[in-house]
Coordinates of C-alpha atoms in Angstrom, one line a residue:
M1 CA 50.2 -156.3 -124.7
Y2 CA 51.8 -155.4 -121.7
E3 CA 53.8 -151.8 -121.8
K4 CA 55.8 -152.1 -118.5
P5 CA 54.7 -148.7 -115.9
A6 CA 56.8 -146.1 -115.5
L7 CA 58.3 -145.4 -112.1
S8 CA 57.6 -141.7 -110.4
D9 CA 60.8 -140.2 -108.9
R10 CA 60.4 -140.1 -105.1
T11 CA 62.0 -138.0 -102.2
S12 CA 63.2 -140.4 -99.9
S13 CA 65.7 -142.6 -100.6
S14 CA 64.7 -145.8 -98.4
M15 CA 61.9 -148.6 -98.8
S16 CA 60.7 -150.1 -95.6
T17 CA 57.5 -152.3 -94.8
S18 CA 54.8 -151.8 -92.5
E19 CA 51.7 -154.0 -91.3
D20 CA 49.5 -152.2 -94.2
G21 CA 52.0 -153.5 -97.0
P22 CA 55.4 -151.7 -98.7
S23 CA 56.1 -148.7 -98.9
H24 CA 56.9 -148.2 -102.8
D25 CA 59.7 -145.1 -102.2
L26 CA 62.1 -147.0 -104.9
P27 CA 64.5 -143.7 -106.2
H28 CA 67.5 -144.0 -107.6
L29 CA 68.4 -148.0 -106.4
E30 CA 71.0 -149.8 -108.0
P31 CA 69.7 -152.3 -110.3
I32 CA 68.9 -155.7 -109.4
D33 CA 71.1 -158.7 -109.0
P34 CA 69.8 -161.3 -111.8
A35 CA 71.6 -163.8 -109.6
A36 CA 69.8 -162.7 -106.5
E37 CA 66.8 -162.6 -107.9
K38 CA 66.9 -165.4 -109.6
R39 CA 67.1 -167.3 -106.2
L40 CA 64.8 -165.2 -104.5
V41 CA 62.6 -166.4 -106.9
R42 CA 62.9 -170.4 -106.7
K43 CA 62.9 -169.9 -103.4
C44 CA 59.3 -168.5 -103.5
D45 CA 58.8 -171.3 -105.7
L46 CA 59.6 -174.1 -103.2
Y47 CA 58.1 -172.1 -99.9
V48 CA 54.6 -171.0 -101.7
V49 CA 52.8 -173.2 -104.8
P50 CA 53.7 -176.8 -103.6
V51 CA 51.8 -176.1 -100.2
L52 CA 49.0 -174.7 -101.2
S53 CA 48.7 -176.8 -104.1
L54 CA 48.2 -179.3 -102.0
L55 CA 45.7 -178.6 -99.9
Y56 CA 43.5 -177.1 -102.5
S57 CA 43.7 -180.5 -104.2
L58 CA 41.9 -182.2 -100.8
A59 CA 39.7 -178.8 -100.8
F60 CA 38.4 -179.6 -104.6
I61 CA 37.9 -183.7 -103.8
D62 CA 36.5 -182.9 -100.5
R63 CA 34.1 -180.6 -102.5
I64 CA 33.4 -183.3 -105.5
N65 CA 33.8 -186.5 -104.0
I66 CA 29.7 -186.6 -103.5
G67 CA 29.9 -187.6 -107.1
N68 CA 32.0 -190.9 -106.7
A69 CA 30.3 -191.4 -103.7
R70 CA 27.0 -191.4 -106.0
L71 CA 28.4 -194.4 -108.1
Q72 CA 28.9 -196.2 -105.0
G73 CA 25.1 -196.5 -104.1
L74 CA 24.7 -192.4 -101.8
E75 CA 21.4 -192.1 -103.2
K76 CA 20.1 -195.5 -102.9
D77 CA 21.2 -195.5 -98.9
L78 CA 19.8 -192.2 -98.3
K79 CA 16.4 -192.5 -100.4
M80 CA 16.9 -189.9 -102.6
K81 CA 14.7 -189.6 -105.5
G82 CA 14.2 -186.9 -108.6
Q83 CA 15.9 -183.9 -108.0
D84 CA 17.7 -184.4 -104.8
Y85 CA 21.1 -184.9 -106.2
N86 CA 20.9 -181.4 -107.5
V87 CA 20.2 -179.3 -104.7
A88 CA 23.0 -181.1 -102.3
L89 CA 25.4 -180.0 -105.1
F90 CA 23.3 -176.6 -105.2
V91 CA 23.1 -176.0 -101.2
F92 CA 27.4 -176.0 -100.7
F93 CA 27.2 -172.8 -103.2
I94 CA 25.2 -170.5 -101.1
P95 CA 27.3 -169.9 -98.1
Y96 CA 30.8 -171.0 -100.7
I97 CA 29.2 -167.5 -102.6
L98 CA 28.7 -164.7 -100.1
F99 CA 31.1 -165.9 -97.5
E100 CA 34.6 -165.6 -100.1
V101 CA 34.8 -161.6 -100.1
P102 CA 34.8 -160.8 -96.1
S103 CA 36.9 -164.0 -95.9
N104 CA 39.6 -162.0 -98.0
L105 CA 39.0 -159.2 -95.6
L106 CA 39.8 -161.3 -92.9
I107 CA 42.6 -163.0 -94.3
R108 CA 44.3 -159.8 -94.7
K109 CA 43.5 -159.3 -90.7
I110 CA 44.5 -162.7 -89.8
T111 CA 47.9 -164.4 -90.6
P112 CA 47.4 -166.4 -94.0
S113 CA 48.5 -169.1 -92.2
T114 CA 46.4 -169.4 -89.7
W115 CA 43.3 -168.5 -91.1
L116 CA 43.3 -171.2 -93.9
S117 CA 44.7 -174.4 -91.8
S118 CA 41.4 -173.2 -89.3
I119 CA 39.0 -173.7 -92.1
M120 CA 40.7 -176.3 -93.8
I121 CA 40.0 -178.1 -90.0
L122 CA 36.7 -176.7 -89.6
W123 CA 35.7 -178.3 -93.5
G124 CA 37.9 -182.0 -92.5
I125 CA 35.0 -182.2 -89.6
V126 CA 32.0 -181.6 -91.8
T127 CA 33.5 -183.7 -94.9
V128 CA 33.6 -186.7 -91.7
C129 CA 29.9 -185.8 -90.2
M130 CA 29.1 -186.8 -94.5
G131 CA 30.2 -190.3 -94.5
V132 CA 28.2 -191.0 -91.2
T133 CA 24.7 -189.2 -91.7
Q134 CA 22.1 -191.2 -92.0
S135 CA 19.7 -188.8 -94.3
Y136 CA 18.8 -186.7 -96.8
A137 CA 18.3 -184.0 -94.6
G138 CA 22.0 -184.3 -92.8
L139 CA 23.4 -184.5 -96.4
V140 CA 22.2 -181.6 -97.6
V141 CA 23.0 -179.6 -94.0
C142 CA 26.4 -181.0 -94.4
R143 CA 27.2 -179.8 -97.5
F144 CA 26.1 -175.9 -96.7
F145 CA 28.4 -176.2 -94.1
L146 CA 30.9 -177.6 -96.5
G147 CA 30.6 -174.3 -98.9
L148 CA 30.6 -172.1 -95.5
C149 CA 34.2 -173.8 -94.4
E150 CA 35.6 -173.6 -97.9
A151 CA 34.6 -170.6 -99.5
G152 CA 37.8 -168.4 -98.3
F153 CA 40.5 -171.2 -99.5
F154 CA 40.5 -170.5 -103.2
P155 CA 40.2 -167.4 -103.3
G156 CA 42.5 -166.5 -100.0
C157 CA 45.4 -168.3 -102.3
M158 CA 44.7 -166.7 -105.2
Y159 CA 45.4 -163.5 -103.5
L160 CA 48.0 -165.3 -101.3
M161 CA 50.0 -166.3 -104.5
S162 CA 49.2 -162.6 -106.0
M163 CA 51.6 -161.2 -103.6
Y164 CA 54.4 -162.9 -104.3
Y165 CA 55.1 -162.5 -107.8
R166 CA 54.9 -160.0 -110.9
R167 CA 52.6 -160.0 -113.5
Y168 CA 53.9 -162.2 -115.9
E169 CA 55.2 -164.7 -113.7
L170 CA 51.9 -165.3 -111.9
Q171 CA 49.6 -167.5 -114.8
W172 CA 52.7 -170.0 -114.6
R173 CA 52.8 -170.7 -110.6
F174 CA 49.0 -170.3 -110.7
N175 CA 48.3 -173.3 -113.4
L176 CA 50.7 -175.2 -111.5
F177 CA 48.9 -174.8 -108.5
F178 CA 45.5 -175.5 -110.6
S179 CA 46.9 -178.1 -112.7
A180 CA 47.4 -180.4 -108.9
V181 CA 43.5 -179.5 -108.3
I182 CA 42.4 -180.5 -112.2
L183 CA 45.2 -184.0 -111.4
A184 CA 43.5 -184.4 -107.8
G185 CA 40.0 -185.1 -110.2
A186 CA 41.8 -188.0 -111.8
W187 CA 43.5 -189.7 -108.8
S188 CA 40.1 -188.9 -106.8
G189 CA 38.3 -191.3 -109.0
L190 CA 40.9 -194.0 -109.0
L191 CA 40.9 -193.6 -104.6
A192 CA 37.0 -193.6 -104.5
Y193 CA 37.0 -197.0 -106.1
A194 CA 39.8 -198.2 -103.7
L195 CA 37.9 -196.5 -100.4
A196 CA 34.9 -198.0 -101.9
K197 CA 36.1 -201.9 -100.9
M198 CA 36.1 -201.1 -97.3
A199 CA 32.3 -201.6 -97.6
G200 CA 31.3 -203.7 -94.7
I201 CA 34.1 -202.5 -92.4
G202 CA 32.6 -201.1 -89.1
G203 CA 28.7 -201.7 -90.3
Y204 CA 29.6 -198.6 -92.9
D205 CA 28.8 -199.1 -97.0
G206 CA 31.6 -198.3 -99.0
W207 CA 30.6 -194.6 -100.1
R208 CA 30.4 -193.4 -96.4
W209 CA 34.0 -194.5 -96.3
I210 CA 35.2 -192.1 -99.1
F211 CA 33.9 -189.3 -96.9
I212 CA 35.3 -190.4 -93.5
I213 CA 38.4 -191.2 -94.8
E214 CA 39.3 -188.1 -97.2
G215 CA 37.8 -186.1 -94.3
L216 CA 40.6 -187.8 -92.2
V217 CA 43.0 -186.8 -93.8
T218 CA 42.3 -183.5 -94.6
F219 CA 42.2 -183.1 -91.3
V220 CA 45.5 -184.5 -89.7
L221 CA 46.9 -182.2 -93.0
A222 CA 45.3 -179.0 -92.2
V223 CA 46.9 -179.6 -88.4
V224 CA 49.9 -179.9 -89.6
S225 CA 49.8 -177.3 -92.5
K226 CA 50.2 -173.6 -89.9
S227 CA 53.8 -174.2 -90.4
F228 CA 53.7 -174.7 -93.7
I229 CA 52.0 -172.2 -95.4
V230 CA 53.8 -168.5 -95.7
D231 CA 52.8 -165.2 -94.3
W232 CA 52.3 -162.1 -96.4
P233 CA 55.6 -161.6 -97.7
E234 CA 56.4 -158.1 -95.2
T235 CA 56.5 -160.7 -92.6
A236 CA 57.9 -164.1 -94.2
K237 CA 59.8 -166.5 -92.1
F238 CA 61.2 -168.3 -94.9
L239 CA 63.1 -165.2 -96.5
S240 CA 66.1 -163.2 -94.9
L241 CA 65.4 -159.4 -94.0
E242 CA 67.4 -158.8 -97.1
E243 CA 65.3 -161.7 -99.6
R244 CA 61.9 -159.5 -98.0
Q245 CA 63.1 -156.1 -99.3
L246 CA 63.8 -157.5 -102.8
L247 CA 61.1 -159.1 -103.0
I248 CA 59.2 -156.0 -102.5
R249 CA 61.1 -154.1 -104.5
R250 CA 60.7 -156.4 -107.1
L251 CA 57.1 -156.6 -106.7
S252 CA 56.9 -152.6 -106.3
E253 CA 58.7 -152.0 -109.5
D254 CA 56.0 -154.6 -111.2
M255 CA 53.4 -152.4 -109.9
A256 CA 55.0 -148.7 -109.8
D257 CA 52.5 -146.6 -108.0
A258 CA 49.3 -148.7 -107.8
R259 CA 49.2 -148.8 -104.3
M260 CA 46.0 -149.6 -102.3
D261 CA 46.9 -150.0 -98.6
Q262 CA 44.0 -148.5 -96.8
L263 CA 40.6 -149.6 -96.5
D264 CA 38.3 -145.9 -96.4
G265 CA 35.4 -144.7 -98.1
K266 CA 36.9 -143.4 -101.1
A267 CA 38.6 -146.8 -101.5
R268 CA 36.1 -148.9 -101.3
R269 CA 33.9 -147.2 -103.8
R270 CA 36.7 -147.3 -106.4
A271 CA 37.3 -151.3 -106.0
F272 CA 33.1 -152.3 -105.2
G273 CA 32.9 -149.7 -108.5
D274 CA 35.5 -151.1 -111.0
W275 CA 33.9 -152.5 -114.2
K276 CA 36.8 -154.8 -114.7
I277 CA 35.9 -156.6 -111.5
Y278 CA 32.5 -157.6 -113.2
V279 CA 33.2 -158.6 -116.6
G280 CA 35.6 -160.8 -114.7
I281 CA 32.9 -162.2 -112.7
L282 CA 31.1 -163.0 -115.5
M283 CA 34.4 -164.4 -117.5
Y284 CA 34.8 -166.8 -114.6
L285 CA 30.9 -167.8 -114.1
G286 CA 30.8 -169.0 -117.9
V287 CA 34.0 -170.8 -117.9
N288 CA 33.3 -172.0 -114.1
N289 CA 30.1 -173.8 -115.3
T290 CA 32.3 -176.1 -117.5
G291 CA 34.7 -176.9 -114.1
Y292 CA 31.6 -177.7 -111.9
S293 CA 30.0 -179.9 -114.9
T294 CA 33.2 -181.9 -115.6
S295 CA 33.6 -182.8 -112.2
F296 CA 30.4 -183.5 -111.0
F297 CA 29.0 -185.4 -113.7
T298 CA 32.3 -186.7 -115.7
P299 CA 32.0 -190.0 -114.1
T300 CA 27.9 -190.2 -114.5
I301 CA 28.3 -188.9 -118.1
L302 CA 30.9 -191.8 -118.8
S303 CA 29.2 -194.5 -117.3
Q304 CA 25.8 -193.9 -119.1
L305 CA 28.0 -194.6 -122.4
G306 CA 27.6 -198.1 -121.9
W307 CA 30.5 -198.5 -119.1
T308 CA 30.6 -200.0 -115.6
A309 CA 30.7 -197.5 -112.9
V310 CA 34.6 -199.0 -112.1
R311 CA 35.5 -198.6 -115.4
A312 CA 34.0 -195.1 -115.5
Q313 CA 36.3 -193.6 -113.1
V314 CA 38.8 -195.2 -114.2
L315 CA 38.4 -193.6 -117.8
S316 CA 37.8 -190.4 -116.6
I317 CA 42.3 -190.5 -115.1
P318 CA 43.3 -190.1 -118.7
I319 CA 40.9 -186.5 -119.4
Y320 CA 42.0 -184.8 -116.6
V321 CA 45.7 -185.9 -116.9
V322 CA 45.3 -184.1 -120.4
A323 CA 43.1 -181.3 -119.3
A324 CA 46.4 -180.7 -117.0
V325 CA 48.6 -180.8 -119.7
T326 CA 47.1 -178.3 -121.6
C327 CA 46.3 -175.7 -119.2
L328 CA 50.4 -175.8 -117.9
I329 CA 51.4 -175.5 -121.7
S330 CA 48.7 -172.2 -121.9
A331 CA 50.2 -171.0 -119.0
L332 CA 53.8 -171.2 -119.9
L333 CA 53.4 -169.8 -123.5
T334 CA 50.8 -166.8 -122.1
D335 CA 53.4 -165.6 -119.9
R336 CA 56.5 -165.8 -122.2
L337 CA 54.3 -164.2 -124.8
R338 CA 52.5 -161.6 -122.1
H339 CA 49.3 -161.7 -123.5
R340 CA 45.9 -163.5 -122.2
Y341 CA 43.3 -163.0 -124.5
A342 CA 44.2 -165.2 -127.2
F343 CA 44.4 -168.1 -125.6
A344 CA 41.4 -167.9 -123.1
M345 CA 39.8 -167.6 -126.5
L346 CA 41.4 -170.6 -127.5
G347 CA 39.6 -172.6 -124.3
V348 CA 36.4 -171.5 -125.4
V349 CA 36.6 -172.5 -129.0
T350 CA 38.1 -175.8 -128.1
A351 CA 34.8 -176.4 -125.2
S352 CA 32.2 -175.9 -127.2
I353 CA 33.6 -177.7 -130.0
G354 CA 33.1 -180.8 -127.4
Y355 CA 29.8 -179.3 -126.6
I356 CA 28.5 -179.3 -130.1
I357 CA 30.0 -182.9 -130.6
L358 CA 27.6 -183.8 -127.3
L359 CA 24.6 -182.1 -128.2
A360 CA 25.4 -184.1 -130.7
Q361 CA 25.5 -187.4 -129.8
G362 CA 22.9 -189.4 -131.3
S363 CA 24.3 -189.3 -134.4
V364 CA 28.7 -189.9 -133.3
S365 CA 30.2 -193.0 -131.7
V366 CA 30.6 -194.1 -128.4
G367 CA 34.5 -193.0 -128.9
V368 CA 33.7 -189.5 -130.0
R369 CA 31.7 -188.5 -127.3
Y370 CA 34.7 -189.8 -125.2
F371 CA 36.8 -187.5 -126.7
A372 CA 33.8 -184.4 -127.2
V373 CA 34.6 -184.8 -122.7
Y374 CA 38.4 -184.5 -123.8
L375 CA 37.9 -181.5 -125.5
V376 CA 35.1 -179.5 -123.3
M377 CA 37.6 -180.9 -120.1
A378 CA 40.9 -178.9 -121.6
G379 CA 39.6 -176.0 -123.4
G380 CA 37.6 -175.1 -119.9
Y381 CA 40.8 -175.7 -117.6
I382 CA 43.1 -173.8 -120.7
T383 CA 40.3 -170.9 -119.9
Q384 CA 39.5 -170.9 -116.5
P385 CA 42.8 -169.9 -114.7
I386 CA 43.2 -167.4 -117.3
T387 CA 40.6 -165.6 -116.7
L388 CA 41.8 -165.5 -112.2
V389 CA 44.8 -164.1 -113.3
W390 CA 43.8 -162.3 -116.0
L391 CA 42.0 -159.6 -113.6
S392 CA 44.5 -160.0 -111.3
N393 CA 47.5 -158.8 -112.8
N394 CA 45.2 -155.5 -113.9
M395 CA 44.4 -155.1 -110.0
G396 CA 46.8 -152.6 -108.1
G397 CA 46.9 -153.0 -104.6
H398 CA 46.6 -155.2 -101.2
Y399 CA 42.9 -154.1 -100.5
K400 CA 41.8 -154.1 -104.6
R401 CA 43.4 -157.2 -104.7
S402 CA 41.8 -158.8 -101.8
I403 CA 38.2 -158.0 -103.2
S404 CA 38.9 -158.6 -106.6
A405 CA 40.1 -161.9 -105.9
A406 CA 37.1 -162.8 -103.4
M407 CA 34.4 -160.9 -105.8
Q408 CA 35.2 -162.7 -109.0
I409 CA 35.5 -166.1 -107.5
G410 CA 32.3 -165.6 -105.0
F411 CA 30.4 -164.9 -107.9
G412 CA 31.5 -166.5 -110.7
N413 CA 30.6 -169.8 -108.6
F414 CA 26.8 -169.0 -109.6
G415 CA 28.4 -170.9 -112.4
G416 CA 28.3 -174.1 -110.4
I417 CA 25.0 -173.5 -108.6
I418 CA 23.6 -173.3 -112.4
A419 CA 25.7 -176.7 -113.3
S420 CA 24.1 -178.6 -110.2
N421 CA 20.3 -177.5 -111.7
I422 CA 21.2 -178.1 -115.2
Y423 CA 22.1 -181.8 -115.7
L424 CA 18.4 -183.2 -114.9
T425 CA 17.9 -187.2 -114.0
S426 CA 14.9 -186.8 -116.7
Q427 CA 17.0 -186.3 -119.4
K428 CA 19.3 -188.9 -119.1
P429 CA 22.3 -189.8 -121.2
R430 CA 21.4 -186.9 -123.6
Y431 CA 21.4 -183.8 -121.3
P432 CA 20.5 -181.4 -124.0
V433 CA 19.6 -178.7 -121.3
G434 CA 23.2 -179.8 -119.5
Y435 CA 24.9 -179.2 -122.6
G436 CA 23.2 -176.8 -124.3
V437 CA 23.3 -173.8 -121.5
S438 CA 27.0 -174.9 -121.0
L439 CA 28.2 -173.8 -124.8
A440 CA 25.6 -170.5 -123.7
L441 CA 27.7 -169.9 -121.0
M442 CA 31.3 -170.8 -122.7
W443 CA 30.7 -167.7 -125.2
M444 CA 29.4 -166.0 -122.3
C445 CA 32.5 -165.8 -120.9
G446 CA 34.4 -165.2 -124.6
I447 CA 32.1 -161.9 -125.1
A448 CA 33.3 -161.0 -121.7
C449 CA 37.0 -161.6 -122.5
T450 CA 36.7 -160.0 -125.5
A451 CA 34.5 -157.1 -123.6
L452 CA 37.7 -156.5 -121.1
A453 CA 40.8 -156.9 -124.1
I454 CA 39.1 -153.9 -125.5
G455 CA 38.5 -151.8 -122.9
L456 CA 41.7 -152.4 -121.0
R457 CA 42.9 -151.3 -124.3
L458 CA 41.8 -148.4 -124.6
E459 CA 42.3 -147.5 -120.9
N460 CA 45.9 -147.6 -121.4
K461 CA 45.3 -145.1 -124.9
K462 CA 44.4 -142.8 -122.6
R463 CA 46.4 -142.9 -119.9
E464 CA 49.7 -142.6 -122.4
R465 CA 47.6 -139.4 -123.9
G466 CA 47.5 -137.9 -120.1
E467 CA 44.0 -138.0 -120.0
R468 CA 44.0 -139.8 -116.3
D469 CA 47.1 -137.7 -114.5
G470 CA 43.9 -134.7 -113.4
R471 CA 44.5 -137.6 -110.8
L472 CA 47.7 -136.4 -109.7
S473 CA 46.1 -133.7 -108.5
L474 CA 44.3 -134.9 -105.8
A475 CA 45.1 -134.9 -102.0
K476 CA 48.7 -136.9 -101.3
E477 CA 47.0 -139.7 -99.1
E478 CA 44.5 -140.7 -102.2
V479 CA 46.9 -140.3 -104.6
E480 CA 48.8 -143.0 -102.7
N481 CA 45.8 -145.3 -102.4
L482 CA 44.6 -144.7 -105.9
G483 CA 45.4 -148.9 -106.7
D484 CA 45.3 -149.5 -110.6
D485 CA 43.2 -145.9 -111.1
H486 CA 47.1 -144.4 -110.7
P487 CA 47.6 -143.0 -113.9
T488 CA 51.0 -144.7 -114.1
F489 CA 49.4 -147.7 -113.8
R490 CA 49.6 -150.2 -117.2
F491 CA 46.7 -153.1 -118.0
T492 CA 47.9 -156.5 -118.8
Y493 CA 45.8 -157.8 -121.9

């Protein structure tokens, strides 16, 4: 469990901010006014989470709408065959993975409102282009550029939100953000069905209008979003000077001396050499495969249970609603109980039961198979957001959080590459490889979660015994840039 880190005494008696981040000098300050703090958190909740949730919902819809377009004739019109659909899914992830770390370093230099709104404008344009392409090759090129443009958005949002909340406030806020995306998966099917009714207008088939209209909506909202996306706490325009100082102080108290506001050579080595990040990648990769599998293939899987495409899209909606509810309940409990590991494993076990049922689907009824999809979706969406927030909770400093979020999400999206290649057309409707690989990856996530929990617990004990205090004898500028390697920092699990 979490142990609150002690604060070191300081010689300075003030707190200030700079372009590199807040100064964490916090000696002998008056206790924080609970009423003022509560008002501040509510204000952050109003300005930070809703806007990012709406915009990421659009990003998610633009990424997965190809699954709904497939049901409306995409493959037939573009003369796709064999594994062409899987290749179109796969190519998205190449730039998406490669560009996430550079993007999160750029967002530190550029204001979040400018960077996030700009890349959103670009992927809105690309989505429209997917609706007017006349060839399979054109679709693949569009998917590549969609991955390039979307790469920075999710890790950027994760990074930005983590800079506004204490560690045991973040899971609930992030899951609100994440549940908006889950619900987007629900109504995207219904929206796609409605847009497909535009077939024939302008000479375009229904699947083309899915891309065109959704891309135009993204573009318009992106243009106006620059005024609504928040920037870093040090310059947040929606807060007064006193509120900014209070926000920075409470975050500083939560993180103690864990600062990394300068990205010099030693900081790079500490960040890119941190074992926790690589375990976090395995955690996210394992469960992310399930997230993408359900998004890409749920409509197809349901249609192959013997239902029409329209009924399959409608019956996918309650699955997403249940997943969103379980996602929010788990967030509330994991923050209240200040514990991550057990809830992550609960999701792993739940999804595993679903996969086992689907692997044995020849022996069970359609209703049981439908219930199994609920289990897979709910379990995946319990664990997936926890893996992200859990790693972020254990990263100290601006740059460390930036790099860790980008690496975990970026390389963890290899799970999406795997998901796009294991549901083989030749194996439908049973997909033994797809379900079997997904089950194995869920347990890779579970093993990685276990390794992280054990490692963090052991490291906390070493710090309690003073085995890391030798780092305090390093040069002053290095001690002040240690991030979570600082001896006073305590890890959460």
